[in-house]
PDB file of C-alpha atoms in Angstrom:
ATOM      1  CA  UNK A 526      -2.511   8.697  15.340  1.00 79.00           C
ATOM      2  CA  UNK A 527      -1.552   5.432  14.518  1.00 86.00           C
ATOM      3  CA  UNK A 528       2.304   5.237  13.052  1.00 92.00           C
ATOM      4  CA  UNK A 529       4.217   2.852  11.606  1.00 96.00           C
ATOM      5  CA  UNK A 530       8.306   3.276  11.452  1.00 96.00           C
ATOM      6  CA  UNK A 531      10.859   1.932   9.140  1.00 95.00           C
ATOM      7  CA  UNK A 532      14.036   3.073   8.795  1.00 88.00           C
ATOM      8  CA  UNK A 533      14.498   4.938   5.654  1.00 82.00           C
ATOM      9  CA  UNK A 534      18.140   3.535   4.505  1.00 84.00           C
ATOM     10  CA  UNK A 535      19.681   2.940   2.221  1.00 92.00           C
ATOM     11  CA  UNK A 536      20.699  -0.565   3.358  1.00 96.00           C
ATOM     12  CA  UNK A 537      23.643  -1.247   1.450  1.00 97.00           C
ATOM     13  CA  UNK A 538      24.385  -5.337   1.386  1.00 97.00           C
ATOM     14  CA  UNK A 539      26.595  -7.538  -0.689  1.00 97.00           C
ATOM     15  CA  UNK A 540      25.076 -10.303  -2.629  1.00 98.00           C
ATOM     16  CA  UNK A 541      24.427 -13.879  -0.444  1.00 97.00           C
ATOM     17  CA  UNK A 542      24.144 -11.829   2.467  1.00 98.00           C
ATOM     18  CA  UNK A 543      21.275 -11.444   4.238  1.00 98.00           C
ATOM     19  CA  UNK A 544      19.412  -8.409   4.616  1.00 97.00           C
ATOM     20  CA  UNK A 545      17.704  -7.509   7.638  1.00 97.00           C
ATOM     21  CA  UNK A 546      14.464  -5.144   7.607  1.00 97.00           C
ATOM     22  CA  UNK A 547      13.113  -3.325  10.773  1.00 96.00           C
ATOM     23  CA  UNK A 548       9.571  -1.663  11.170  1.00 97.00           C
ATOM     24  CA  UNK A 549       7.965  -0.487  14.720  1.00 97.00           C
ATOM     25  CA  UNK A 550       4.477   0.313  15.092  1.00 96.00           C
ATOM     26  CA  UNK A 551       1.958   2.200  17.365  1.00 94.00           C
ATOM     27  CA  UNK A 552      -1.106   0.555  17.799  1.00 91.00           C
ATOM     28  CA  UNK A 553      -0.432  -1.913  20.630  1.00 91.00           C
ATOM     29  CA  UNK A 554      -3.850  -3.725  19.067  1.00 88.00           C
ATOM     30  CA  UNK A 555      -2.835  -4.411  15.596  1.00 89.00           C
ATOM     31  CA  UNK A 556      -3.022  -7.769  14.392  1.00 88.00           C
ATOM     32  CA  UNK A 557      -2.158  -8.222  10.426  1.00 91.00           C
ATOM     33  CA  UNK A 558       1.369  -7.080   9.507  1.00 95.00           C
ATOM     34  CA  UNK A 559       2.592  -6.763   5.700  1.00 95.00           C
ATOM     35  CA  UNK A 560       5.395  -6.735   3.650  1.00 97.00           C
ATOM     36  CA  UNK A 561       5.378  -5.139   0.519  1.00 97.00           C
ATOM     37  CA  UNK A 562       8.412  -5.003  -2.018  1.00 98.00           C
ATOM     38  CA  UNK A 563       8.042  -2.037  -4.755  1.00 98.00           C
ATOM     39  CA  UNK A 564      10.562  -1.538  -7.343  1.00 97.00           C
ATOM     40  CA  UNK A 565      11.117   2.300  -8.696  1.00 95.00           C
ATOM     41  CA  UNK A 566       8.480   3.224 -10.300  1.00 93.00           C
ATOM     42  CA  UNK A 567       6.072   0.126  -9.913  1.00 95.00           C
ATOM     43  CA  UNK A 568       3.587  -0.274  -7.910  1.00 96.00           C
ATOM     44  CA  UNK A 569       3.610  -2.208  -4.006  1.00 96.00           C
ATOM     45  CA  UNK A 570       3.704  -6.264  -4.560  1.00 95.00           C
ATOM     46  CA  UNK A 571       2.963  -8.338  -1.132  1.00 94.00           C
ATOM     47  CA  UNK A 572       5.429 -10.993  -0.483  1.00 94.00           C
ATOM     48  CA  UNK A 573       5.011 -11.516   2.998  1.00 93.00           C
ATOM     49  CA  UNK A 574       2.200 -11.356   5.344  1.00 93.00           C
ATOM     50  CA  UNK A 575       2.429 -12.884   9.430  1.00 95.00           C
ATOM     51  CA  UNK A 576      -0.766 -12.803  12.165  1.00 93.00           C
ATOM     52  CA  UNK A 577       0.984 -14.589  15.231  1.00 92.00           C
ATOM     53  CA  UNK A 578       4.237 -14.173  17.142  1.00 95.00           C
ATOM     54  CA  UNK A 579       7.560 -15.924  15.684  1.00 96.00           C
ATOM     55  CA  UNK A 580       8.706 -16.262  12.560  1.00 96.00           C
ATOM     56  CA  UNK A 581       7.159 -17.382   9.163  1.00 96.00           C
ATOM     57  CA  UNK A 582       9.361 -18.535   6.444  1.00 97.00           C
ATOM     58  CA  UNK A 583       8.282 -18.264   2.575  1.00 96.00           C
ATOM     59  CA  UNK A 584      11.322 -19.112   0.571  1.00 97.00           C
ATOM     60  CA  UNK A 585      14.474 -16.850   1.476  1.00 98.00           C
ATOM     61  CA  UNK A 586      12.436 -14.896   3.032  1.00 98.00           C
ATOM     62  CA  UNK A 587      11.668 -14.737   7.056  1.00 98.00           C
ATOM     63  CA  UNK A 588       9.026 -12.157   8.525  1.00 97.00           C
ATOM     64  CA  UNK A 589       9.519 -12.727  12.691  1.00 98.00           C
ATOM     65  CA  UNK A 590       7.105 -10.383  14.755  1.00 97.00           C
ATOM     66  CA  UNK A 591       7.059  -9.733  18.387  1.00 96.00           C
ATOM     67  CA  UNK A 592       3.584  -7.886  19.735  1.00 95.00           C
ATOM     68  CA  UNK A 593       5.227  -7.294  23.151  1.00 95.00           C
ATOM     69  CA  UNK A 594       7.867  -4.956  21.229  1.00 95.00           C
ATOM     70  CA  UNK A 595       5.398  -3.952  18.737  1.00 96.00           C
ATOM     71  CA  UNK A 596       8.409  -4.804  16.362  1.00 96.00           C
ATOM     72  CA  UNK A 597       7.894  -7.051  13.268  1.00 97.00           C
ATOM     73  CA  UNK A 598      11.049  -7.576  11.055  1.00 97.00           C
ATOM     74  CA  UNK A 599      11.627  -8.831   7.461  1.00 98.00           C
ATOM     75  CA  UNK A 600      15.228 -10.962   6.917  1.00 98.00           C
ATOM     76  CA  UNK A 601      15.802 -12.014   3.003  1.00 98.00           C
ATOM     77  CA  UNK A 602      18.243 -14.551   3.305  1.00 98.00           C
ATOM     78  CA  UNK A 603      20.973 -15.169   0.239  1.00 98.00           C
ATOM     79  CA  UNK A 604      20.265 -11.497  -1.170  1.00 98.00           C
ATOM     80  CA  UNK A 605      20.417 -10.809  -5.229  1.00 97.00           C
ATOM     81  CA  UNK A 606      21.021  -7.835  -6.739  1.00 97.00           C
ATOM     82  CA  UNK A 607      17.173  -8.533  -8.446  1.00 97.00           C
ATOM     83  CA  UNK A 608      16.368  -7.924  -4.705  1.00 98.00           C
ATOM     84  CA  UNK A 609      17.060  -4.135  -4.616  1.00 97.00           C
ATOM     85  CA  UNK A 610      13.982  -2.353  -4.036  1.00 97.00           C
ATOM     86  CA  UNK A 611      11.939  -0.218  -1.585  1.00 97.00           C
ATOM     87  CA  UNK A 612      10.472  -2.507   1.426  1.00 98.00           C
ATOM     88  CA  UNK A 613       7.347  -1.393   2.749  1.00 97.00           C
ATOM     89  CA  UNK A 614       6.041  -2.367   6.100  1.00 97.00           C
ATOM     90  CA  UNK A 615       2.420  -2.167   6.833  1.00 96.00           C
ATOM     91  CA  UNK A 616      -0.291  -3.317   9.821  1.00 94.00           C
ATOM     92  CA  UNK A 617      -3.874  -3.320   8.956  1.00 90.00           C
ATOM     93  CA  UNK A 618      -5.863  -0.697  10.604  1.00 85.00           C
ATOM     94  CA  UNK A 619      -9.829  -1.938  11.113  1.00 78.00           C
ATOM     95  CA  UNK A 620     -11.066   0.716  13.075  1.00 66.00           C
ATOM     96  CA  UNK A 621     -14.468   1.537  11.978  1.00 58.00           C
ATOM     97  CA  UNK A 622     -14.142  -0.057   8.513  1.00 61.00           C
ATOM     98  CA  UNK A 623     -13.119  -3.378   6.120  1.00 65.00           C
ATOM     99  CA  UNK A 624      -9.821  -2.483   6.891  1.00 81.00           C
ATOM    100  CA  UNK A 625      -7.219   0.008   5.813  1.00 87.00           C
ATOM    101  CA  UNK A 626      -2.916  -0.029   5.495  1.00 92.00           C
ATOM    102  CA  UNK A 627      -0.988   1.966   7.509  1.00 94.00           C
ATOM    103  CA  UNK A 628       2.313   1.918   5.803  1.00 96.00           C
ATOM    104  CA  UNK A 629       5.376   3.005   6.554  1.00 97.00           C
ATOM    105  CA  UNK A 630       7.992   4.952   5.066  1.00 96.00           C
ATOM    106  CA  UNK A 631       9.893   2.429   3.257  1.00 97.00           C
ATOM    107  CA  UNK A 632      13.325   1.145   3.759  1.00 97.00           C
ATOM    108  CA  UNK A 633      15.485   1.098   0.277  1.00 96.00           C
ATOM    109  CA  UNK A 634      17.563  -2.238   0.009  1.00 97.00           C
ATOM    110  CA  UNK A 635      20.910  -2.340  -1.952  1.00 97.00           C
ATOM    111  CA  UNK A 636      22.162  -5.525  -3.411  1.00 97.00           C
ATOM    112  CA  UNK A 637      25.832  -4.916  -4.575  1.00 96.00           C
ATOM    113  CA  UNK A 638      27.414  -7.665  -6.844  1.00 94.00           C
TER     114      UNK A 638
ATOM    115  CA  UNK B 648      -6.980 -13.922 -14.314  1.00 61.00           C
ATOM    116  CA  UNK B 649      -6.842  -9.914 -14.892  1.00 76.00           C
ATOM    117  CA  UNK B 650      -5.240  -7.879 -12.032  1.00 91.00           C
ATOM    118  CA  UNK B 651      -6.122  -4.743 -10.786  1.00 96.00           C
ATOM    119  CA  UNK B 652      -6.244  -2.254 -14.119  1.00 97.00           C
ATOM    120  CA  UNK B 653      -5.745   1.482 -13.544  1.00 98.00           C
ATOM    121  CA  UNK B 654      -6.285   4.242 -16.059  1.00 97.00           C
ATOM    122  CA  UNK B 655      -4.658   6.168 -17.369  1.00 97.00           C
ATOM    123  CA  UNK B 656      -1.167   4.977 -16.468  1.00 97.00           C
ATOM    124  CA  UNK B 657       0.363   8.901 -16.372  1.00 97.00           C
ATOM    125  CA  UNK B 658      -1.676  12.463 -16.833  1.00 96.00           C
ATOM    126  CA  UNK B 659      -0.359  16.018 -16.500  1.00 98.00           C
ATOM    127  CA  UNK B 660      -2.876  18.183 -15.193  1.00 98.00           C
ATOM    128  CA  UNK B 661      -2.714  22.080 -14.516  1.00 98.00           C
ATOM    129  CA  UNK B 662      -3.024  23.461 -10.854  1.00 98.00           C
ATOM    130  CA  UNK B 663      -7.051  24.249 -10.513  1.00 98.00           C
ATOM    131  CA  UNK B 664      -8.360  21.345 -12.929  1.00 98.00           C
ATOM    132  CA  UNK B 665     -10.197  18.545 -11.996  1.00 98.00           C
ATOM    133  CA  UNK B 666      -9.123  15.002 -12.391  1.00 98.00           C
ATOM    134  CA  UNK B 667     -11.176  11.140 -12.608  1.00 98.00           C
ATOM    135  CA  UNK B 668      -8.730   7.889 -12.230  1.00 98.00           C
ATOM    136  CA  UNK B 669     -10.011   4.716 -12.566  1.00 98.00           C
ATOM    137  CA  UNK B 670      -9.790   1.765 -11.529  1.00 98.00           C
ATOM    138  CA  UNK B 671     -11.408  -2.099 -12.103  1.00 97.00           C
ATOM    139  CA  UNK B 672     -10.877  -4.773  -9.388  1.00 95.00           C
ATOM    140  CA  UNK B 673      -9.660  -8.453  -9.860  1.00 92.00           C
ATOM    141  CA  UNK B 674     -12.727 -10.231 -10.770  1.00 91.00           C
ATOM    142  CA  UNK B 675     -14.983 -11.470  -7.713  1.00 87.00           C
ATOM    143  CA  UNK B 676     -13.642  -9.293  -5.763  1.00 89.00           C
ATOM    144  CA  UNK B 677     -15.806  -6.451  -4.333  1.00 89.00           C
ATOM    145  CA  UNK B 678     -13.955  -4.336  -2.166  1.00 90.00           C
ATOM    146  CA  UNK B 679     -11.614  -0.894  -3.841  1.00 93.00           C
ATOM    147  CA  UNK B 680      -9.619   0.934  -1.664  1.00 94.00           C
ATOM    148  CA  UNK B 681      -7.576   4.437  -3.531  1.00 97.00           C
ATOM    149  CA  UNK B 682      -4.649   5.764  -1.426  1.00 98.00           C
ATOM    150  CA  UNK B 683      -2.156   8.063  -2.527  1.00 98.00           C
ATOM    151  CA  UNK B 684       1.838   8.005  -2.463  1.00 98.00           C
ATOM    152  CA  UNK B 685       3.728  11.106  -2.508  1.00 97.00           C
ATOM    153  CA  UNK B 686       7.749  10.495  -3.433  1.00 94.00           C
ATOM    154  CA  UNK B 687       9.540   9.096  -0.772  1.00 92.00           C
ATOM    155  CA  UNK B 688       7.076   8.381   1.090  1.00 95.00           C
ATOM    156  CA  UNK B 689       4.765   4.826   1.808  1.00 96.00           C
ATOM    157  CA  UNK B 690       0.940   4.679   0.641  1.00 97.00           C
ATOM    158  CA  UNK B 691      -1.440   6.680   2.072  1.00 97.00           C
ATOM    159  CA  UNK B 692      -5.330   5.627   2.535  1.00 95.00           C
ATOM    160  CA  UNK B 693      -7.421   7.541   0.782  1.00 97.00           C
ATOM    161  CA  UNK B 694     -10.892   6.283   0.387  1.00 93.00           C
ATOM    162  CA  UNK B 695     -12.500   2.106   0.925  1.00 92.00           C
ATOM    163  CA  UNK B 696     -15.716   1.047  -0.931  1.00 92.00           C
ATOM    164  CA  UNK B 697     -17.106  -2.313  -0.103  1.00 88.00           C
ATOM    165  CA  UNK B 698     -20.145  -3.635  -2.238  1.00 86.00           C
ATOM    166  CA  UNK B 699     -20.769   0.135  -3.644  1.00 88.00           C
ATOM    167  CA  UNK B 700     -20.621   1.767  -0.229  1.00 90.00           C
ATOM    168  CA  UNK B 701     -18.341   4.194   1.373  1.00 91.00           C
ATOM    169  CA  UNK B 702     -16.569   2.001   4.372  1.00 89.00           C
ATOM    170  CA  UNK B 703     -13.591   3.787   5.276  1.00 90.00           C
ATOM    171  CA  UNK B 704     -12.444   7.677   4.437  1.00 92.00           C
ATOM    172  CA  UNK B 705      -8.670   8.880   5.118  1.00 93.00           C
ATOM    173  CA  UNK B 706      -7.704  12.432   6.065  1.00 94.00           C
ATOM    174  CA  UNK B 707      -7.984  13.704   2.904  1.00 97.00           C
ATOM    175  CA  UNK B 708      -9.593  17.198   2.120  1.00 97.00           C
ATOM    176  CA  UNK B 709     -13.049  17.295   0.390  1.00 97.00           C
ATOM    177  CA  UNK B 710     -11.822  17.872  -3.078  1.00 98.00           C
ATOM    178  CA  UNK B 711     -11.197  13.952  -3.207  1.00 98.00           C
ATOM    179  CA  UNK B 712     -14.006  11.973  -3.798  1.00 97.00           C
ATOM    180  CA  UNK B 713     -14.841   8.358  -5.000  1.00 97.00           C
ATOM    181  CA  UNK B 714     -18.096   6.341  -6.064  1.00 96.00           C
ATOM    182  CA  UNK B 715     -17.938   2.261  -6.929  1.00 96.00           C
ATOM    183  CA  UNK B 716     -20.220   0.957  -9.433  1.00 96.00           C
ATOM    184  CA  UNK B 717     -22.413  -1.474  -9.822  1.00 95.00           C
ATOM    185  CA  UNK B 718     -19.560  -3.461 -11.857  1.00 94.00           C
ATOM    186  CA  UNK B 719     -17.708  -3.001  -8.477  1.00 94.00           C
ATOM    187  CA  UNK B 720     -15.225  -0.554 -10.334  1.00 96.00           C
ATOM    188  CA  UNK B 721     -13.966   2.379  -9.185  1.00 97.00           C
ATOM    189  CA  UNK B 722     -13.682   6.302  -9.804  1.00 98.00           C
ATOM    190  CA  UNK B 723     -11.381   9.008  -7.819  1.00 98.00           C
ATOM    191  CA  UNK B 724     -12.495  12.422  -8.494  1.00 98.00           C
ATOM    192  CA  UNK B 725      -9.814  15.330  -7.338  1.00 98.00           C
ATOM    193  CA  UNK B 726     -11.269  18.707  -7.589  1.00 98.00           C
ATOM    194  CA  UNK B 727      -9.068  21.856  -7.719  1.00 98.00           C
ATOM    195  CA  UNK B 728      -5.927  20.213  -8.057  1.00 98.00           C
ATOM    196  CA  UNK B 729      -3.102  21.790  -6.018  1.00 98.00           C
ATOM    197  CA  UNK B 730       0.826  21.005  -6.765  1.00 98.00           C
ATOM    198  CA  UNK B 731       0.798  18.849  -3.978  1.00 97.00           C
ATOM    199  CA  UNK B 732      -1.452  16.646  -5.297  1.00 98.00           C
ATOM    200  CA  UNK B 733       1.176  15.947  -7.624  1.00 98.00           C
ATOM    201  CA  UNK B 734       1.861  11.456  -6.691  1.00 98.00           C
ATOM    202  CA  UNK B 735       1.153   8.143  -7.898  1.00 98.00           C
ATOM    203  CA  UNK B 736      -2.481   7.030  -7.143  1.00 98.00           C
ATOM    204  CA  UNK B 737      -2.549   3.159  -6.190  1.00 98.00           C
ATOM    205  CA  UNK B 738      -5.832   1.341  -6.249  1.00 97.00           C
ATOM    206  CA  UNK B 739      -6.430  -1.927  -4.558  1.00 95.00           C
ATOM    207  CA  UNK B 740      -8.750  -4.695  -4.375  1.00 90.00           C
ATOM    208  CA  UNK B 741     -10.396  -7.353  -2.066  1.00 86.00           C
ATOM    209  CA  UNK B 742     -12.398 -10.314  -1.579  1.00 76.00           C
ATOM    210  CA  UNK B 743     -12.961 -10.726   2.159  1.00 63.00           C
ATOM    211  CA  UNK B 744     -11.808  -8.494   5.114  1.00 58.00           C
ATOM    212  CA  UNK B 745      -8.358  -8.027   3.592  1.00 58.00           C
ATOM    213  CA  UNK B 746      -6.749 -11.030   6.000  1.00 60.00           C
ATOM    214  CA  UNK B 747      -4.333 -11.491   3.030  1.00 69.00           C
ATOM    215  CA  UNK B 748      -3.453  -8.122   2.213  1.00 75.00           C
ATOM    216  CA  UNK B 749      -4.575  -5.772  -0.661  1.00 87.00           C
ATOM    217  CA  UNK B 750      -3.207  -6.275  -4.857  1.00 90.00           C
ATOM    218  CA  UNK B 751      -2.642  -3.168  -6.074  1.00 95.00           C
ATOM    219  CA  UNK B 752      -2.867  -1.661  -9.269  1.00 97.00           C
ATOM    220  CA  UNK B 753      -0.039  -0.240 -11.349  1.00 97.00           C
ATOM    221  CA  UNK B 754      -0.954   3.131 -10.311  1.00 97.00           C
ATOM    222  CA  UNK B 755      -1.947   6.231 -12.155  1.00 98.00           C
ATOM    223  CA  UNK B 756       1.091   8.774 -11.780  1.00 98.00           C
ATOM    224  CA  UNK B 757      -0.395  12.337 -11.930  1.00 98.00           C
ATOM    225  CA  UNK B 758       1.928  15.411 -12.435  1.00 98.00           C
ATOM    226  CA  UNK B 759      -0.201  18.656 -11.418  1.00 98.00           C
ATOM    227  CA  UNK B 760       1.681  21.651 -12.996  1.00 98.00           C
TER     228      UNK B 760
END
């Protein structure tokens, strides 16, 4: 059974901090790792998305992933309050098919004024 | 460009009924994936079509079913609905083999009662 791990928070920051996001996952052969942001209510939007070891930078946001730890993390630099949401990590799963998420629970992010 | 439209946006259904959510991809694009996410908890993969063919089928009981049409849009059938059907219903659509991640829908949120 394939898993993916976040932990569930909340994470509680101040704003201009930065936030730091953890997920773990299972599959020692997964390639494709996501980052999806959903707001209460709405449905998952993508912002990030990261294929090779290191880190990839979009904006204020970082996604750094390590294969050997089977860790990939997301860090929002200069955190707003607009930035409160549920974070959902994901790794695509192709076995047998065009490709499925595996997503994990969700870690709920706090911006406090 | 349209996104991913889902209808209908909410529907109360009673425990034993039947329900059909549907769903039309981003235009061009010709693979639908349904998955289902109970409160609290991330996305779960329900069902994959890719050019009107079944590719990829979750651990989900028989009473969920799918087709895609010619149109490449999309139909989740839930037979005998139990309470624990009771979640928002996410459909999502591709072009190629999902290297940038899925757009989902807004979601259909269905209360069984």
């Amino acid at each position: 059974q394939k898993e993916v791990e976040q932990n569930s928070g909340p994470l509680s920051v101040p704003e201009g901090a930065i936030a730091s996001l953890n997920c773990t996952y299972s599959d020692r052969g997964s390639q494709s790792f996501f980052w999806y942001r959903q707001y209460s209510g709405k449905s998952p939007e993508l912002i990030m998305f990261i294929y090779s070891n290191g880190d990839k930078e979009d904006g204020r946001f970082t996604a750094q992933l390590n294969k050997a730890s089977q860790y990939v993390s997301l860090l929002i630099r200069d955190s707003q309050p607009s930035d409160s949401a549920t974070y959902l990590c994901a790794v695509m799963n192709y076995g047998g098919s065009q490709g499925n998420l595996i997503f994990g629970k969700g870690t709920k992010l706090s911006v406090k004024p | 460009d349209a996104g991913v439209t889902q209808s209908p946006t909410h529907l109360i259904k009673t425990r034993g009924q039947h329900v059909t959510l549907r769903c039309s991809p981003i235009s061009g694009h010709k693979s639908v994936s349904w998955y289902q996410q109970v409160l609290g908890q991330g996305p779960q993969f329900i069902f994959q079509y890719y050019e009107k063919e079944e590719r990829g089928r979750g651990n989900f009981p028989d009473r969920f079913s799918a087709r895609q049409f010619p149109n490449y849009s999309s139909e989740l059938n839930v037979n005998a609905l139990l309470l624990g059907d009771s979640a928002l219903y996410l459909c999502a659509s591709s072009s190629l083999r999902q290297a940038h991640g899925y757009t989902f829908g807004s979601g259909t949120r269905l209360t069984v009662v």
